[in-house]
Coordinates of C-alpha atoms and ligand atoms in Angstrom, one line a residue:
Chain A
M369 CA 12.1 -19.8 14.5
Q370 CA 10.4 -23.4 12.2
R371 CA 12.4 -26.4 12.9
T372 CA 12.7 -25.7 8.5
D373 CA 14.5 -22.9 9.2
P374 CA 17.9 -24.8 10.1
I375 CA 17.8 -26.7 6.7
I376 CA 16.8 -23.7 4.5
D377 CA 20.5 -21.9 6.1
Q378 CA 22.1 -24.1 6.0
L379 CA 21.4 -24.7 2.1
A380 CA 21.9 -21.0 1.8
R381 CA 25.7 -21.8 3.3
G382 CA 26.4 -23.9 1.0
Q383 CA 26.3 -26.9 4.3
L384 CA 23.3 -28.5 2.1
S385 CA 23.0 -29.3 -2.0
V386 CA 19.4 -28.3 -3.2
Q387 CA 18.5 -32.4 -3.0
S388 CA 19.1 -33.3 0.5
S389 CA 17.6 -29.5 1.5
L390 CA 14.6 -31.1 -0.3
E391 CA 14.5 -34.6 1.3
Q392 CA 15.4 -32.7 4.9
L393 CA 12.0 -31.5 4.3
R394 CA 10.2 -33.8 2.8
H395 CA 11.3 -36.0 6.1
I396 CA 10.2 -33.3 8.9
Y397 CA 6.5 -33.0 7.0
R398 CA 6.2 -37.2 7.0
R399 CA 7.4 -37.5 10.2
D400 CA 4.5 -34.8 11.7
A401 CA 1.8 -36.5 8.7
P402 CA 0.0 -39.0 10.9
R403 CA -0.4 -35.7 14.0
S404 CA -1.8 -33.6 11.2
R405 CA -4.0 -35.7 9.3
S406 CA -5.5 -37.2 12.2
G407 CA -7.6 -33.7 12.6
V408 CA -10.3 -32.5 10.1
M409 CA -8.0 -32.3 7.1
R410 CA -9.6 -31.2 3.9
F411 CA -8.5 -32.9 0.5
G412 CA -6.2 -29.8 -0.4
A413 CA -7.3 -27.5 2.5
P414 CA -3.6 -25.7 3.9
Q415 CA -2.1 -27.3 6.2
Q416 CA -2.8 -26.2 10.0
D417 CA 0.8 -27.3 10.6
E418 CA 3.6 -25.7 12.7
N419 CA 6.5 -25.6 10.0
A420 CA 4.2 -24.3 7.9
L421 CA 4.6 -21.2 9.0
P422 CA 0.8 -19.5 9.5
A423 CA 0.0 -18.0 5.7
R424 CA -0.9 -14.2 7.7
P425 CA -3.9 -13.4 5.7
L426 CA -3.2 -9.6 4.6
D427 CA -4.9 -7.9 7.5
A428 CA -7.2 -6.1 6.6
G429 CA -8.1 -8.3 3.8
V430 CA -6.9 -5.5 1.3
D431 CA -4.5 -5.9 -1.3
P432 CA -2.3 -3.0 -0.4
V433 CA -1.6 -2.7 -4.5
A434 CA -4.6 -3.5 -6.2
A435 CA -6.3 -0.9 -3.9
K436 CA -3.8 2.0 -4.0
E437 CA -5.7 4.3 -5.9
T438 CA -8.7 3.6 -4.6
L439 CA -7.2 4.6 -1.5
L440 CA -5.6 7.5 -2.5
R441 CA -8.3 8.7 -4.8
P442 CA -9.6 11.2 -1.5
L443 CA -6.5 12.7 -1.3
R444 CA -4.9 12.7 -4.8
S445 CA -8.2 14.9 -6.4
L446 CA -7.1 17.7 -3.1
I447 CA -5.8 21.1 -4.7
G448 CA -2.7 21.5 -5.1
L449 CA -0.8 19.9 -2.3
G450 CA 2.0 18.3 -4.0
E451 CA 5.1 17.6 -1.7
V452 CA 2.3 16.4 1.0
K453 CA 1.1 13.7 -1.8
K454 CA 4.5 12.5 -2.8
T455 CA 5.3 12.2 1.1
I456 CA 1.9 10.0 1.1
D457 CA 2.6 7.9 -1.9
E458 CA 6.4 7.0 -0.1
L459 CA 4.4 6.6 3.6
Y460 CA 1.8 4.5 1.0
A461 CA 4.6 2.2 -1.3
H462 CA 6.9 1.7 2.2
L463 CA 3.9 0.5 4.1
A464 CA 2.1 -1.5 0.9
V465 CA 6.0 -3.1 0.7
Q466 CA 6.4 -4.0 4.5
T467 CA 2.4 -6.0 4.2
L468 CA 4.0 -7.4 1.2
R469 CA 6.5 -8.5 2.8
R470 CA 5.2 -9.6 5.9
H471 CA 3.4 -12.4 3.5
M472 CA 6.6 -13.5 1.9
G473 CA 8.0 -14.2 5.2
L474 CA 10.0 -11.1 4.9
K475 CA 11.4 -9.3 7.5
A476 CA 8.9 -6.3 7.9
D477 CA 9.9 -3.6 10.4
G478 CA 7.7 -1.7 12.8
T479 CA 7.4 1.7 11.4
V480 CA 5.9 4.8 13.6
L481 CA 4.6 6.7 11.8
H482 CA 3.3 9.5 14.4
M483 CA 4.1 12.7 12.6
I484 CA 3.6 16.5 12.8
F485 CA 2.1 18.4 10.2
A486 CA 3.2 21.8 9.8
G487 CA 1.3 24.5 8.7
R488 CA -0.3 28.1 8.6
P489 CA -4.5 27.9 9.6
G490 CA -6.2 26.1 6.2
T491 CA -3.9 24.6 4.3
G492 CA -5.7 21.4 4.8
K493 CA -3.8 19.2 7.7
T494 CA -7.0 18.6 9.2
T495 CA -8.2 17.6 6.1
V496 CA -5.8 15.2 5.2
A497 CA -5.3 14.2 8.5
R498 CA -8.9 12.6 8.1
M499 CA -8.0 10.9 5.2
L500 CA -4.6 9.4 6.5
G501 CA -7.1 7.3 9.1
P502 CA -9.0 5.3 6.2
V503 CA -6.1 4.2 4.6
F504 CA -3.9 3.2 7.5
A505 CA -7.2 0.6 8.7
A506 CA -6.8 -0.1 5.4
L507 CA -3.3 -1.4 4.5
G508 CA -4.0 -3.0 8.9
V509 CA -1.6 -0.2 10.5
L510 CA -4.7 0.6 12.6
T511 CA -7.4 -1.5 12.7
Q512 CA -9.6 1.3 13.0
G513 CA -8.6 4.4 11.2
H514 CA -11.0 7.0 13.2
V515 CA -9.6 10.1 13.6
V516 CA -10.1 12.1 17.3
E517 CA -9.5 15.8 16.5
V518 CA -8.4 17.8 19.3
E519 CA -6.8 20.6 20.6
R520 CA -4.8 22.2 23.8
A521 CA -8.4 22.3 26.0
D522 CA -8.9 19.3 25.9
L523 CA -6.1 17.5 26.5
V524 CA -5.0 20.5 29.6
G525 CA -7.1 19.6 33.4
E526 CA -7.4 22.1 35.8
Y527 CA -5.3 21.1 38.5
V528 CA -2.9 18.4 39.5
G529 CA -3.9 15.1 37.8
H530 CA -6.5 16.5 36.1
T531 CA -4.7 16.5 33.2
A532 CA -3.8 13.5 32.8
Q533 CA -7.0 12.0 33.3
K534 CA -7.8 13.9 30.4
T535 CA -4.9 13.1 27.8
R536 CA -5.2 9.3 28.7
A537 CA -9.2 9.4 27.6
L538 CA -8.4 11.1 24.8
L539 CA -5.8 8.3 24.1
D540 CA -8.9 5.4 24.7
R541 CA -11.0 7.2 22.3
A542 CA -7.7 7.2 19.7
M543 CA -7.1 3.7 20.1
G544 CA -7.1 2.2 16.6
G545 CA -7.0 5.0 15.0
V546 CA -5.5 8.8 14.8
L547 CA -4.9 11.2 17.3
F548 CA -4.7 14.5 15.5
V549 CA -3.6 17.5 18.0
D550 CA -4.1 21.3 16.3
E551 CA -2.5 23.8 17.3
A552 CA 0.2 21.3 19.3
Y553 CA 2.7 23.8 20.4
A554 CA 0.2 25.2 22.4
L555 CA 1.1 22.6 24.4
A556 CA 4.5 25.1 26.2
R557 CA 2.7 27.9 26.2
G558 CA 2.8 28.4 29.3
G559 CA 6.3 27.3 30.3
D560 CA 7.4 24.0 33.2
K561 CA 4.4 25.5 35.7
D562 CA 1.9 24.6 32.9
F563 CA -0.2 21.5 33.1
G564 CA 1.0 21.5 29.6
R565 CA 3.7 19.6 30.2
E566 CA 2.1 16.9 32.0
A567 CA -0.2 16.4 29.3
I568 CA 3.2 16.6 26.8
D569 CA 4.0 13.8 29.5
T570 CA 1.0 11.6 29.3
L571 CA 0.7 11.6 25.6
V572 CA 4.7 10.3 24.9
K573 CA 3.8 7.8 28.3
G574 CA 0.6 6.5 26.3
M575 CA 2.0 7.0 22.8
E576 CA 4.4 4.3 24.0
D577 CA 2.2 2.2 25.9
R578 CA -0.2 1.9 23.2
S579 CA 2.7 1.8 20.4
G580 CA 1.4 0.2 17.5
S581 CA -2.2 0.9 17.8
L582 CA -2.9 4.2 17.1
I583 CA -0.7 7.4 15.6
V584 CA -0.6 10.5 17.5
I585 CA -0.2 13.6 14.5
L586 CA 0.9 16.9 15.7
A587 CA -0.3 19.9 13.6
G588 CA 0.3 22.8 13.8
Y589 CA 2.1 27.1 12.5
E590 CA 5.9 25.8 11.1
Q591 CA 8.2 27.4 13.1
E592 CA 6.0 27.5 16.3
M593 CA 6.2 24.3 15.9
S594 CA 9.5 23.2 15.7
Y595 CA 10.2 25.3 18.6
F596 CA 8.2 22.9 20.2
L597 CA 10.3 20.1 19.3
S598 CA 13.4 21.9 19.8
V599 CA 12.9 22.9 23.3
N600 CA 11.0 18.8 23.8
P601 CA 13.8 16.8 23.4
G602 CA 13.0 13.7 22.0
L603 CA 9.7 14.0 20.4
S604 CA 11.3 14.7 17.2
S605 CA 12.4 11.6 17.3
R606 CA 9.4 9.7 18.6
F607 CA 7.3 11.7 15.6
P608 CA 9.7 10.9 12.5
V609 CA 7.2 11.9 9.5
H610 CA 7.2 15.2 9.0
I611 CA 5.0 16.4 6.4
S612 CA 5.0 20.5 5.7
F613 CA 2.0 22.3 4.5
P614 CA 2.4 25.5 1.9
D615 CA 0.2 28.4 1.1
F616 CA -1.8 27.3 -1.5
T617 CA -1.2 30.1 -4.7
E618 CA -3.1 31.8 -6.3
R619 CA -3.8 29.8 -8.7
E620 CA -5.0 27.1 -6.0
L621 CA -7.5 29.5 -3.8
L622 CA -9.3 30.1 -7.1
L623 CA -9.4 26.3 -8.0
I624 CA -10.6 25.5 -4.2
A625 CA -13.0 28.4 -4.6
S626 CA -14.5 27.0 -7.9
R627 CA -14.2 23.5 -6.5
L628 CA -16.7 24.8 -3.4
L629 CA -18.8 26.6 -6.1
E630 CA -18.9 23.6 -7.8
E631 CA -20.6 21.9 -5.1
R632 CA -22.7 24.3 -4.1
Q633 CA -24.0 25.2 -7.4
Y634 CA -23.4 28.7 -7.9
R635 CA -21.9 29.8 -10.6
L636 CA -19.5 33.3 -11.3
S637 CA -21.1 35.6 -13.8
S638 CA -17.6 37.0 -15.6
D639 CA -17.0 40.1 -13.7
A640 CA -17.3 38.1 -10.6
L641 CA -14.2 36.0 -11.6
S642 CA -11.8 39.1 -11.7
A643 CA -13.3 40.1 -8.6
L644 CA -13.1 36.9 -6.6
R645 CA -9.1 37.1 -8.0
Q646 CA -9.0 40.4 -6.3
R647 CA -10.5 39.3 -3.3
L648 CA -8.5 36.3 -2.8
R649 CA -5.1 38.2 -3.5
H650 CA -5.9 41.0 -0.9
E651 CA -7.0 38.2 1.4
R652 CA -3.4 35.9 0.8
S653 CA -1.6 39.2 1.8
R654 CA -2.9 39.4 4.9
H655 CA -1.0 37.9 8.5
D656 CA -4.0 36.5 9.3
F657 CA -4.5 34.5 6.4
G658 CA -6.3 31.7 6.6
N659 CA -5.4 29.8 3.2
G660 CA -8.7 27.6 2.2
R661 CA -10.3 28.6 4.7
T662 CA -10.5 32.0 4.3
V663 CA -11.3 31.1 0.4
R664 CA -14.5 28.7 1.9
N665 CA -15.5 31.9 4.1
V666 CA -15.1 34.6 1.3
I667 CA -17.5 32.2 -0.9
E668 CA -20.0 32.0 1.9
R669 CA -20.0 35.7 1.9
A670 CA -20.3 36.3 -1.0
M671 CA -23.5 34.1 -1.1
R672 CA -25.3 35.8 1.6
R673 CA -24.9 38.6 -0.3
Q674 CA -26.2 37.6 -3.7
A675 CA -29.0 36.3 -1.4
L676 CA -29.7 39.6 -0.3
R677 CA -30.0 40.7 -3.1
V678 CA -31.7 38.4 -5.1
I679 CA -34.5 38.2 -2.4
R680 CA -35.0 42.4 -3.5
C681 CA -35.4 41.0 -7.0
A682 CA -39.4 40.5 -8.2
Q683 CA -39.3 37.2 -9.7
P684 CA -36.3 35.8 -9.2
T685 CA -34.9 32.7 -11.8
R686 CA -32.7 30.2 -11.6
Q687 CA -29.9 32.5 -13.1
D688 CA -31.0 34.2 -11.0
V689 CA -29.8 32.2 -7.7
M690 CA -27.0 30.7 -9.1
T691 CA -25.4 33.3 -10.0
L692 CA -22.7 35.7 -7.7
F693 CA -21.5 38.8 -9.4
A694 CA -18.5 40.6 -8.5
A695 CA -20.4 43.2 -6.4
D696 CA -20.9 40.1 -3.7
F697 CA -17.3 40.0 -4.0
W698 CA -16.5 43.6 -2.7
E699 CA -15.9 44.3 0.6
G700 CA -15.5 48.3 2.9
D701 CA -12.0 48.1 2.8
D702 CA -10.7 47.7 -0.6
H703 CA -12.8 49.1 -2.8
A704 CA -10.7 51.7 -3.4
S705 CA -7.8 49.5 -4.1
M706 CA -9.8 47.1 -7.1
S707 CA -10.8 50.2 -9.1
G708 CA -6.5 51.0 -8.6
D709 CA -6.0 47.4 -10.2
W710 CA -8.9 48.1 -12.6
Q711 CA -7.6 51.0 -13.9
S712 CA -3.8 49.7 -14.1
Q713 CA -4.9 46.1 -15.4
R714 CA -3.5 44.7 -12.9
W715 CA -6.6 42.1 -13.8
Chain B
M940 CA -4.9 -12.8 -0.3
R941 CA -4.0 -16.4 -1.3
Q942 CA -0.1 -16.6 -2.0
C943 CA 1.2 -19.0 -4.7
L944 CA 4.9 -20.0 -4.5
V945 CA 6.0 -21.4 -9.3
I946 CA 8.8 -23.5 -8.5
G947 CA 10.7 -25.3 -10.9
S948 CA 14.0 -25.8 -12.4
P949 CA 15.6 -22.9 -13.9
N950 CA 14.6 -22.1 -17.5
V951 CA 11.6 -24.5 -17.6
G952 CA 9.2 -21.3 -18.2
K953 CA 8.7 -20.2 -14.8
T954 CA 8.6 -16.5 -15.3
L955 CA 6.8 -16.5 -19.1
L956 CA 4.1 -18.4 -16.9
C957 CA 3.5 -15.8 -14.8
L958 CA 3.5 -13.4 -17.0
R959 CA 1.1 -14.9 -19.4
L960 CA -0.9 -15.4 -16.7
A961 CA -0.9 -11.9 -15.5
Q962 CA -1.7 -10.9 -19.2
A963 CA -5.1 -13.6 -19.3
C964 CA -6.1 -12.1 -16.7
G965 CA -6.2 -8.8 -17.7
L966 CA -3.5 -7.7 -16.8
K967 CA -1.1 -4.8 -18.9
W968 CA 1.2 -3.7 -16.4
A969 CA 3.0 -6.5 -14.3
F970 CA 3.9 -5.2 -10.6
I971 CA 7.1 -6.6 -10.4
M972 CA 8.8 -7.3 -6.7
H973 CA 12.2 -8.2 -6.8
E974 CA 14.6 -9.1 -3.7
L975 CA 17.8 -8.3 -4.0
P976 CA 21.0 -10.1 -2.6
D977 CA 21.3 -7.7 0.2
G978 CA 17.3 -8.0 1.3
A979 CA 16.7 -5.0 0.1
V980 CA 13.6 -5.1 -2.3
Q981 CA 13.5 -3.0 -5.8
E982 CA 9.7 -2.8 -6.2
R983 CA 9.1 -1.5 -10.6
V984 CA 5.9 -1.9 -12.6
L985 CA 6.5 -2.8 -16.2
T986 CA 4.2 -3.7 -19.1
I987 CA 3.8 -7.2 -19.5
R988 CA 5.9 -6.6 -22.6
D989 CA 8.6 -5.3 -21.2
A990 CA 8.6 -7.6 -18.6
M991 CA 8.9 -10.5 -20.7
V992 CA 11.3 -9.1 -22.7
T993 CA 13.4 -8.1 -19.5
L994 CA 13.0 -11.2 -17.4
V995 CA 12.3 -14.2 -19.5
S996 CA 15.6 -14.8 -21.0
P997 CA 17.4 -18.3 -22.0
R998 CA 20.3 -17.9 -19.6
R999 CA 19.7 -20.0 -16.5
Y1000 CA 19.1 -17.6 -13.9
T1001 CA 18.1 -14.5 -14.5
T1002 CA 15.8 -14.9 -11.3
V1003 CA 18.5 -15.2 -8.7
G1004 CA 16.2 -13.7 -5.5
I1005 CA 12.1 -13.7 -6.4
Q1006 CA 10.2 -12.1 -8.5
T1007 CA 6.4 -10.9 -7.5
V1008 CA 4.4 -11.3 -10.1
G1009 CA 0.3 -10.3 -11.3
V1010 CA -0.5 -8.6 -7.7
G1011 CA -3.9 -7.8 -8.6
M1012 CA -4.9 -10.5 -10.7
S1013 CA -7.4 -11.6 -8.2
A1014 CA -10.4 -9.5 -10.1
A1015 CA -10.3 -11.6 -12.8
I1016 CA -10.2 -15.1 -11.3
G1017 CA -11.5 -13.9 -8.3
R1018 CA -9.6 -14.2 -5.7
R1019 CA -7.1 -12.6 -4.4
L1020 CA -3.3 -14.3 -5.4
V1021 CA 0.2 -13.4 -5.8
L1022 CA 2.0 -15.1 -7.8
H1023 CA 5.6 -15.5 -5.9
D1024 CA 7.9 -16.7 -9.1
S1025 CA 11.1 -17.8 -8.0
T1026 CA 14.9 -18.8 -8.3
G1027 CA 15.0 -22.6 -10.1
L1028 CA 16.3 -25.2 -7.7
S1029 CA 19.1 -26.9 -9.5
E1030 CA 22.8 -28.2 -8.0
E1031 CA 24.5 -26.4 -11.0
S1032 CA 25.9 -23.0 -9.1
H1033 CA 25.2 -24.3 -5.9
D1034 CA 29.0 -22.8 -5.4
D1035 CA 27.3 -19.5 -6.4
A1036 CA 26.0 -17.5 -2.8
L1037 CA 24.1 -15.2 -4.8
I1038 CA 22.0 -18.0 -6.4
R1039 CA 21.7 -20.3 -3.2
R1040 CA 20.4 -17.5 -1.6
G1041 CA 17.8 -17.3 -4.0
M1042 CA 17.2 -21.3 -4.3
A1043 CA 17.1 -21.0 -0.5
R1044 CA 13.9 -18.5 -0.7
T1045 CA 12.6 -20.5 -2.9
L1046 CA 12.6 -23.1 0.0
T1047 CA 11.0 -20.4 2.8
L1048 CA 8.3 -20.1 0.0
M1049 CA 7.6 -23.7 0.0
V1050 CA 7.6 -24.2 3.4
Q1051 CA 4.4 -21.3 3.3
T1052 CA 2.7 -20.5 0.3
E1053 CA -0.9 -21.1 0.7
Q1054 CA -0.7 -22.8 -3.2
I1055 CA 2.0 -24.5 -5.2
V1056 CA 2.5 -25.0 -9.0
H1057 CA 5.6 -26.5 -10.3
V1058 CA 6.4 -26.3 -13.5
V1059 CA 8.7 -28.6 -15.7
D1060 CA 10.2 -28.9 -18.9
A1061 CA 8.8 -31.6 -20.7
A1062 CA 10.2 -31.9 -23.8
A1063 CA 13.5 -32.0 -21.3
L1064 CA 12.5 -35.3 -19.5
D1065 CA 14.5 -38.7 -19.6
K1066 CA 12.4 -41.5 -20.6
G1067 CA 9.2 -39.9 -19.0
V1068 CA 11.2 -40.0 -15.7
L1069 CA 11.1 -36.5 -13.4
S1070 CA 14.4 -35.1 -12.6
P1071 CA 15.5 -36.7 -8.5
I1072 CA 14.6 -33.1 -7.6
D1073 CA 12.0 -32.6 -9.4
T1074 CA 10.4 -35.5 -7.7
L1075 CA 11.4 -33.7 -4.7
I1076 CA 9.4 -30.5 -5.0
L1077 CA 6.7 -32.8 -5.9
E1078 CA 6.9 -35.2 -2.9
V1079 CA 7.2 -32.8 -0.3
S1080 CA 4.3 -30.3 -1.8
R1081 CA 1.7 -33.0 -1.3
E1082 CA 3.2 -33.6 2.3
R1083 CA 2.6 -30.4 3.3
N1084 CA -0.9 -31.2 2.2
V1085 CA -1.5 -27.7 -0.1
P1086 CA -3.0 -27.1 -3.5
Y1087 CA -0.5 -28.0 -5.9
T1088 CA -0.5 -28.1 -9.5
L1089 CA 2.2 -30.2 -12.0
V1090 CA 3.0 -28.2 -14.8
F1091 CA 4.2 -29.5 -17.8
N1092 CA 5.5 -26.8 -19.8
K1093 CA 6.7 -26.6 -23.7
M1094 CA 4.4 -28.8 -25.0
D1095 CA 5.5 -26.6 -28.7
A1096 CA 9.0 -28.4 -28.4
P1097 CA 10.2 -31.7 -29.9
G1098 CA 10.0 -34.6 -28.3
A1099 CA 7.3 -33.0 -25.2
A1100 CA 4.1 -34.6 -26.6
R1101 CA 6.3 -38.2 -26.3
Q1102 CA 7.8 -37.8 -23.2
T1103 CA 4.5 -36.4 -21.6
E1104 CA 3.0 -39.5 -22.4
L1105 CA 5.4 -41.4 -20.7
Y1106 CA 5.2 -40.1 -17.8
R1107 CA 1.1 -40.7 -17.9
K1108 CA 2.1 -44.4 -17.8
R1109 CA 4.3 -44.2 -15.5
D1110 CA 2.7 -42.5 -13.2
R1111 CA -1.6 -42.3 -12.8
R1112 CA -2.3 -40.7 -9.6
T1113 CA -0.9 -37.2 -11.5
R1114 CA -2.2 -35.3 -14.5
P1115 CA -0.3 -32.5 -15.1
L1116 CA -1.6 -29.4 -16.7
M1117 CA 0.4 -29.2 -20.4
M1118 CA 0.8 -25.8 -21.5
S1119 CA 3.3 -24.1 -23.8
A1120 CA 3.6 -20.0 -22.4
L1121 CA 5.2 -19.7 -25.3
R1122 CA 2.0 -20.0 -26.8
G1123 CA 0.0 -18.9 -25.0
Q1124 CA -1.8 -22.5 -24.8
G1125 CA -3.2 -23.9 -21.6
V1126 CA -2.9 -20.7 -19.9
D1127 CA -6.3 -20.5 -19.0
D1128 CA -6.7 -24.0 -17.8
M1129 CA -3.9 -23.1 -15.3
Q1130 CA -5.7 -19.7 -14.9
R1131 CA -8.9 -21.8 -14.1
V1132 CA -6.6 -23.9 -11.2
L1133 CA -5.9 -21.0 -9.8
S1134 CA -9.9 -19.9 -9.0
R1135 CA -10.2 -23.3 -7.4
T1136 CA -9.0 -23.4 -4.2
N1137 CA -8.5 -27.4 -3.2
V1138 CA -7.1 -28.7 -6.8
V1139 CA -4.5 -31.7 -6.4
N1140 CA -3.5 -33.1 -9.6
Ligands
GDP1393 N1 9.7 -23.7 -26.4 C1 9.6 -23.3 -25.6 N2 9.6 -22.3 -25.2 C2 9.6 -21.9 -23.9 C3 8.7 -21.8 -23.3 N3 8.7 -21.1 -22.3 C4 9.6 -20.2 -22.0 N4 10.3 -20.9 -22.5 C5 11.5 -20.7 -23.2 O1 12.5 -21.0 -21.9 C6 13.4 -20.2 -21.6 C7 13.3 -20.3 -20.3 O2 12.7 -19.2 -20.1 P1 12.0 -18.7 -18.3 O3 10.9 -17.7 -18.3 O4 13.1 -16.7 -18.2 O5 12.2 -19.9 -17.4 P2 12.2 -19.3 -15.8 O6 14.4 -19.6 -15.4 O7 12.0 -21.2 -15.8 O8 12.2 -18.5 -15.2 C8 13.2 -18.5 -22.4 O9 13.9 -18.7 -23.4 C9 11.5 -18.8 -22.8 O10 11.5 -17.9 -24.1 C10 7.1 -22.9 -23.4 O11 6.1 -23.0 -23.8 N5 8.1 -23.2 -24.9
ADP1394 N1 -5.8 20.7 -0.4 C1 -7.6 21.5 -0.8 N2 -7.8 21.5 -1.6 C2 -9.7 21.3 -1.7 N3 -10.1 22.3 0.0 C3 -9.2 22.2 0.5 C4 -7.7 21.8 0.5 N4 -7.2 22.2 1.8 C5 -7.7 22.4 2.6 N5 -9.3 22.9 2.3 C6 -10.4 23.0 2.7 O1 -10.2 24.0 3.5 C7 -10.8 24.4 4.7 C8 -9.3 24.5 6.4 O2 -9.2 23.3 5.9 P1 -8.5 23.0 7.3 O3 -7.7 20.8 6.7 O4 -9.0 22.3 8.4 O5 -7.0 23.2 7.5 P2 -6.0 23.1 8.8 O6 -6.5 22.0 9.1 O7 -4.7 22.8 8.3 O8 -6.3 24.3 9.2 C9 -11.7 22.5 4.5 O9 -12.7 23.4 4.6 C10 -11.2 22.3 3.1 O10 -12.3 21.6 2.6
MG1395 MG1 -6.8 22.8 11.7
MG1396 MG1 12.4 -16.6 -14.3

């Protein structure tokens, strides 16, 4: 409570005129003047006066509005994930405005930022989490912004008390950053007697004790996560930010693939593009489809095939070592279907 | 990020001055945060030109609540700076609760911000004397001992030069910075003032 507050309050309520409010403010500063001037006051330097609200520097020295595009660039460069990007944009705007509000002396709410990332493997949950850490750090929400990635085995121990100990150690390691719990629903796997229960309790307790200094993200399949939340009442409210990571479309998978090829300095022969598309379409229909991860596997497998092919050439050219052919993408299991598609002109 | 309040009576050109500064700093867009009467904050991004059309008005009290403009002008003046445009202070309309809230916000910022730019309509001075409220704004700023700049705006208007001359005869300590936000004159001086830390005039 500032001594200037009652004066300003009375103006707002119509109990003081503008002129008398200003006169009273002047009075307060005059009364304080001798004391504050006795210090090492520089001409024109901000006064270290308790009346002057401490003018807090922006937490991490970043201008949240000017820095927005720079900070979010890595996220924006991700392929697809429209809804994810939108949610993060909103979150960013909210946090940036809270930061500005604090600086304007307005109330800022201390938003709880623990999150659920729901989606199948390879949809970018880990990737996004790793990118969010530094963004939150720049906004002053986190002090470090590092991301500690864990899964059930890292949290759950082998004997009574072991789990709490392991979990607490990881919470400590994540202080000032993000604790990313992959396949978090697995913590509830073993039922009541399981140590997973203990891990959840320790996690929740730890989040409360360390409130405001770390962000916990629970990641996993959509359905498993909602089941997990439903059997752990109280968890939902502690993880208010829910972000869904949908499967990539065929087009997005292709874009991810071309990005990977470009990064690795490979290119596709004219027929290889169709083969890659066909391969991805086939993979996409499998129950264990791993989205971005599958794309990477497909590409890396093709690269190995190409290597075998190239090594048999007498004198490989630059072009030879760069180019992937259609055959590099063929797998034993789908020759038949591919040629069938070829005939029916599906690609 | 340095917080700078632009304060003054209604209709002296505070909003236009803020936008001119943003423009002079090479900003094409103004990030405008408008605090609504219920305390909610509305965020808008406008081109500077649109902002001038929408926010600058000859009517008194278009700036009810605080608009923050020019966030990010830091790059051009070498310092991080937020300009807080504010609700003009005057006894008129003191019976309007909305405007009183706005004025209270202005005072809150006045005791918080690290720098104060005080805008006066030079043509509206009487015998070169500041109005009682303007005199008090100057005094409170001085007592707070933060960088303070007195700006005489509307120097293009009839009588402004004469009033300025009279003012300077009476107060030799304060050298008001003269400008015409309308014509964009004196904006570079203003820019220079904001890029230094301890200017008190
Ligand atoms: N002649 C003249 N008019 C100005 C100048 N600056 C602002 N105005 C006009 O004064 C009116 C109020 O300007 P505005 O920026 O809204 O003032 P505010 O209420 O202090 O924010 C508008 O009609 C402006 O066009 C100036 O330098 N010269
Ligand atoms: N939107 C995307 N754009 C480009 N590559 C992506 C994208 N999402 C995921 N990837 C790639 O897919 C792989 C798996 O992503 P990951 O974040 O580990 O998924 P999850 O954590 O959901 O299992 C990584 O190699 C990553 O680079
Ligand atoms: Mg993962
Ligand atoms: Mg205005």
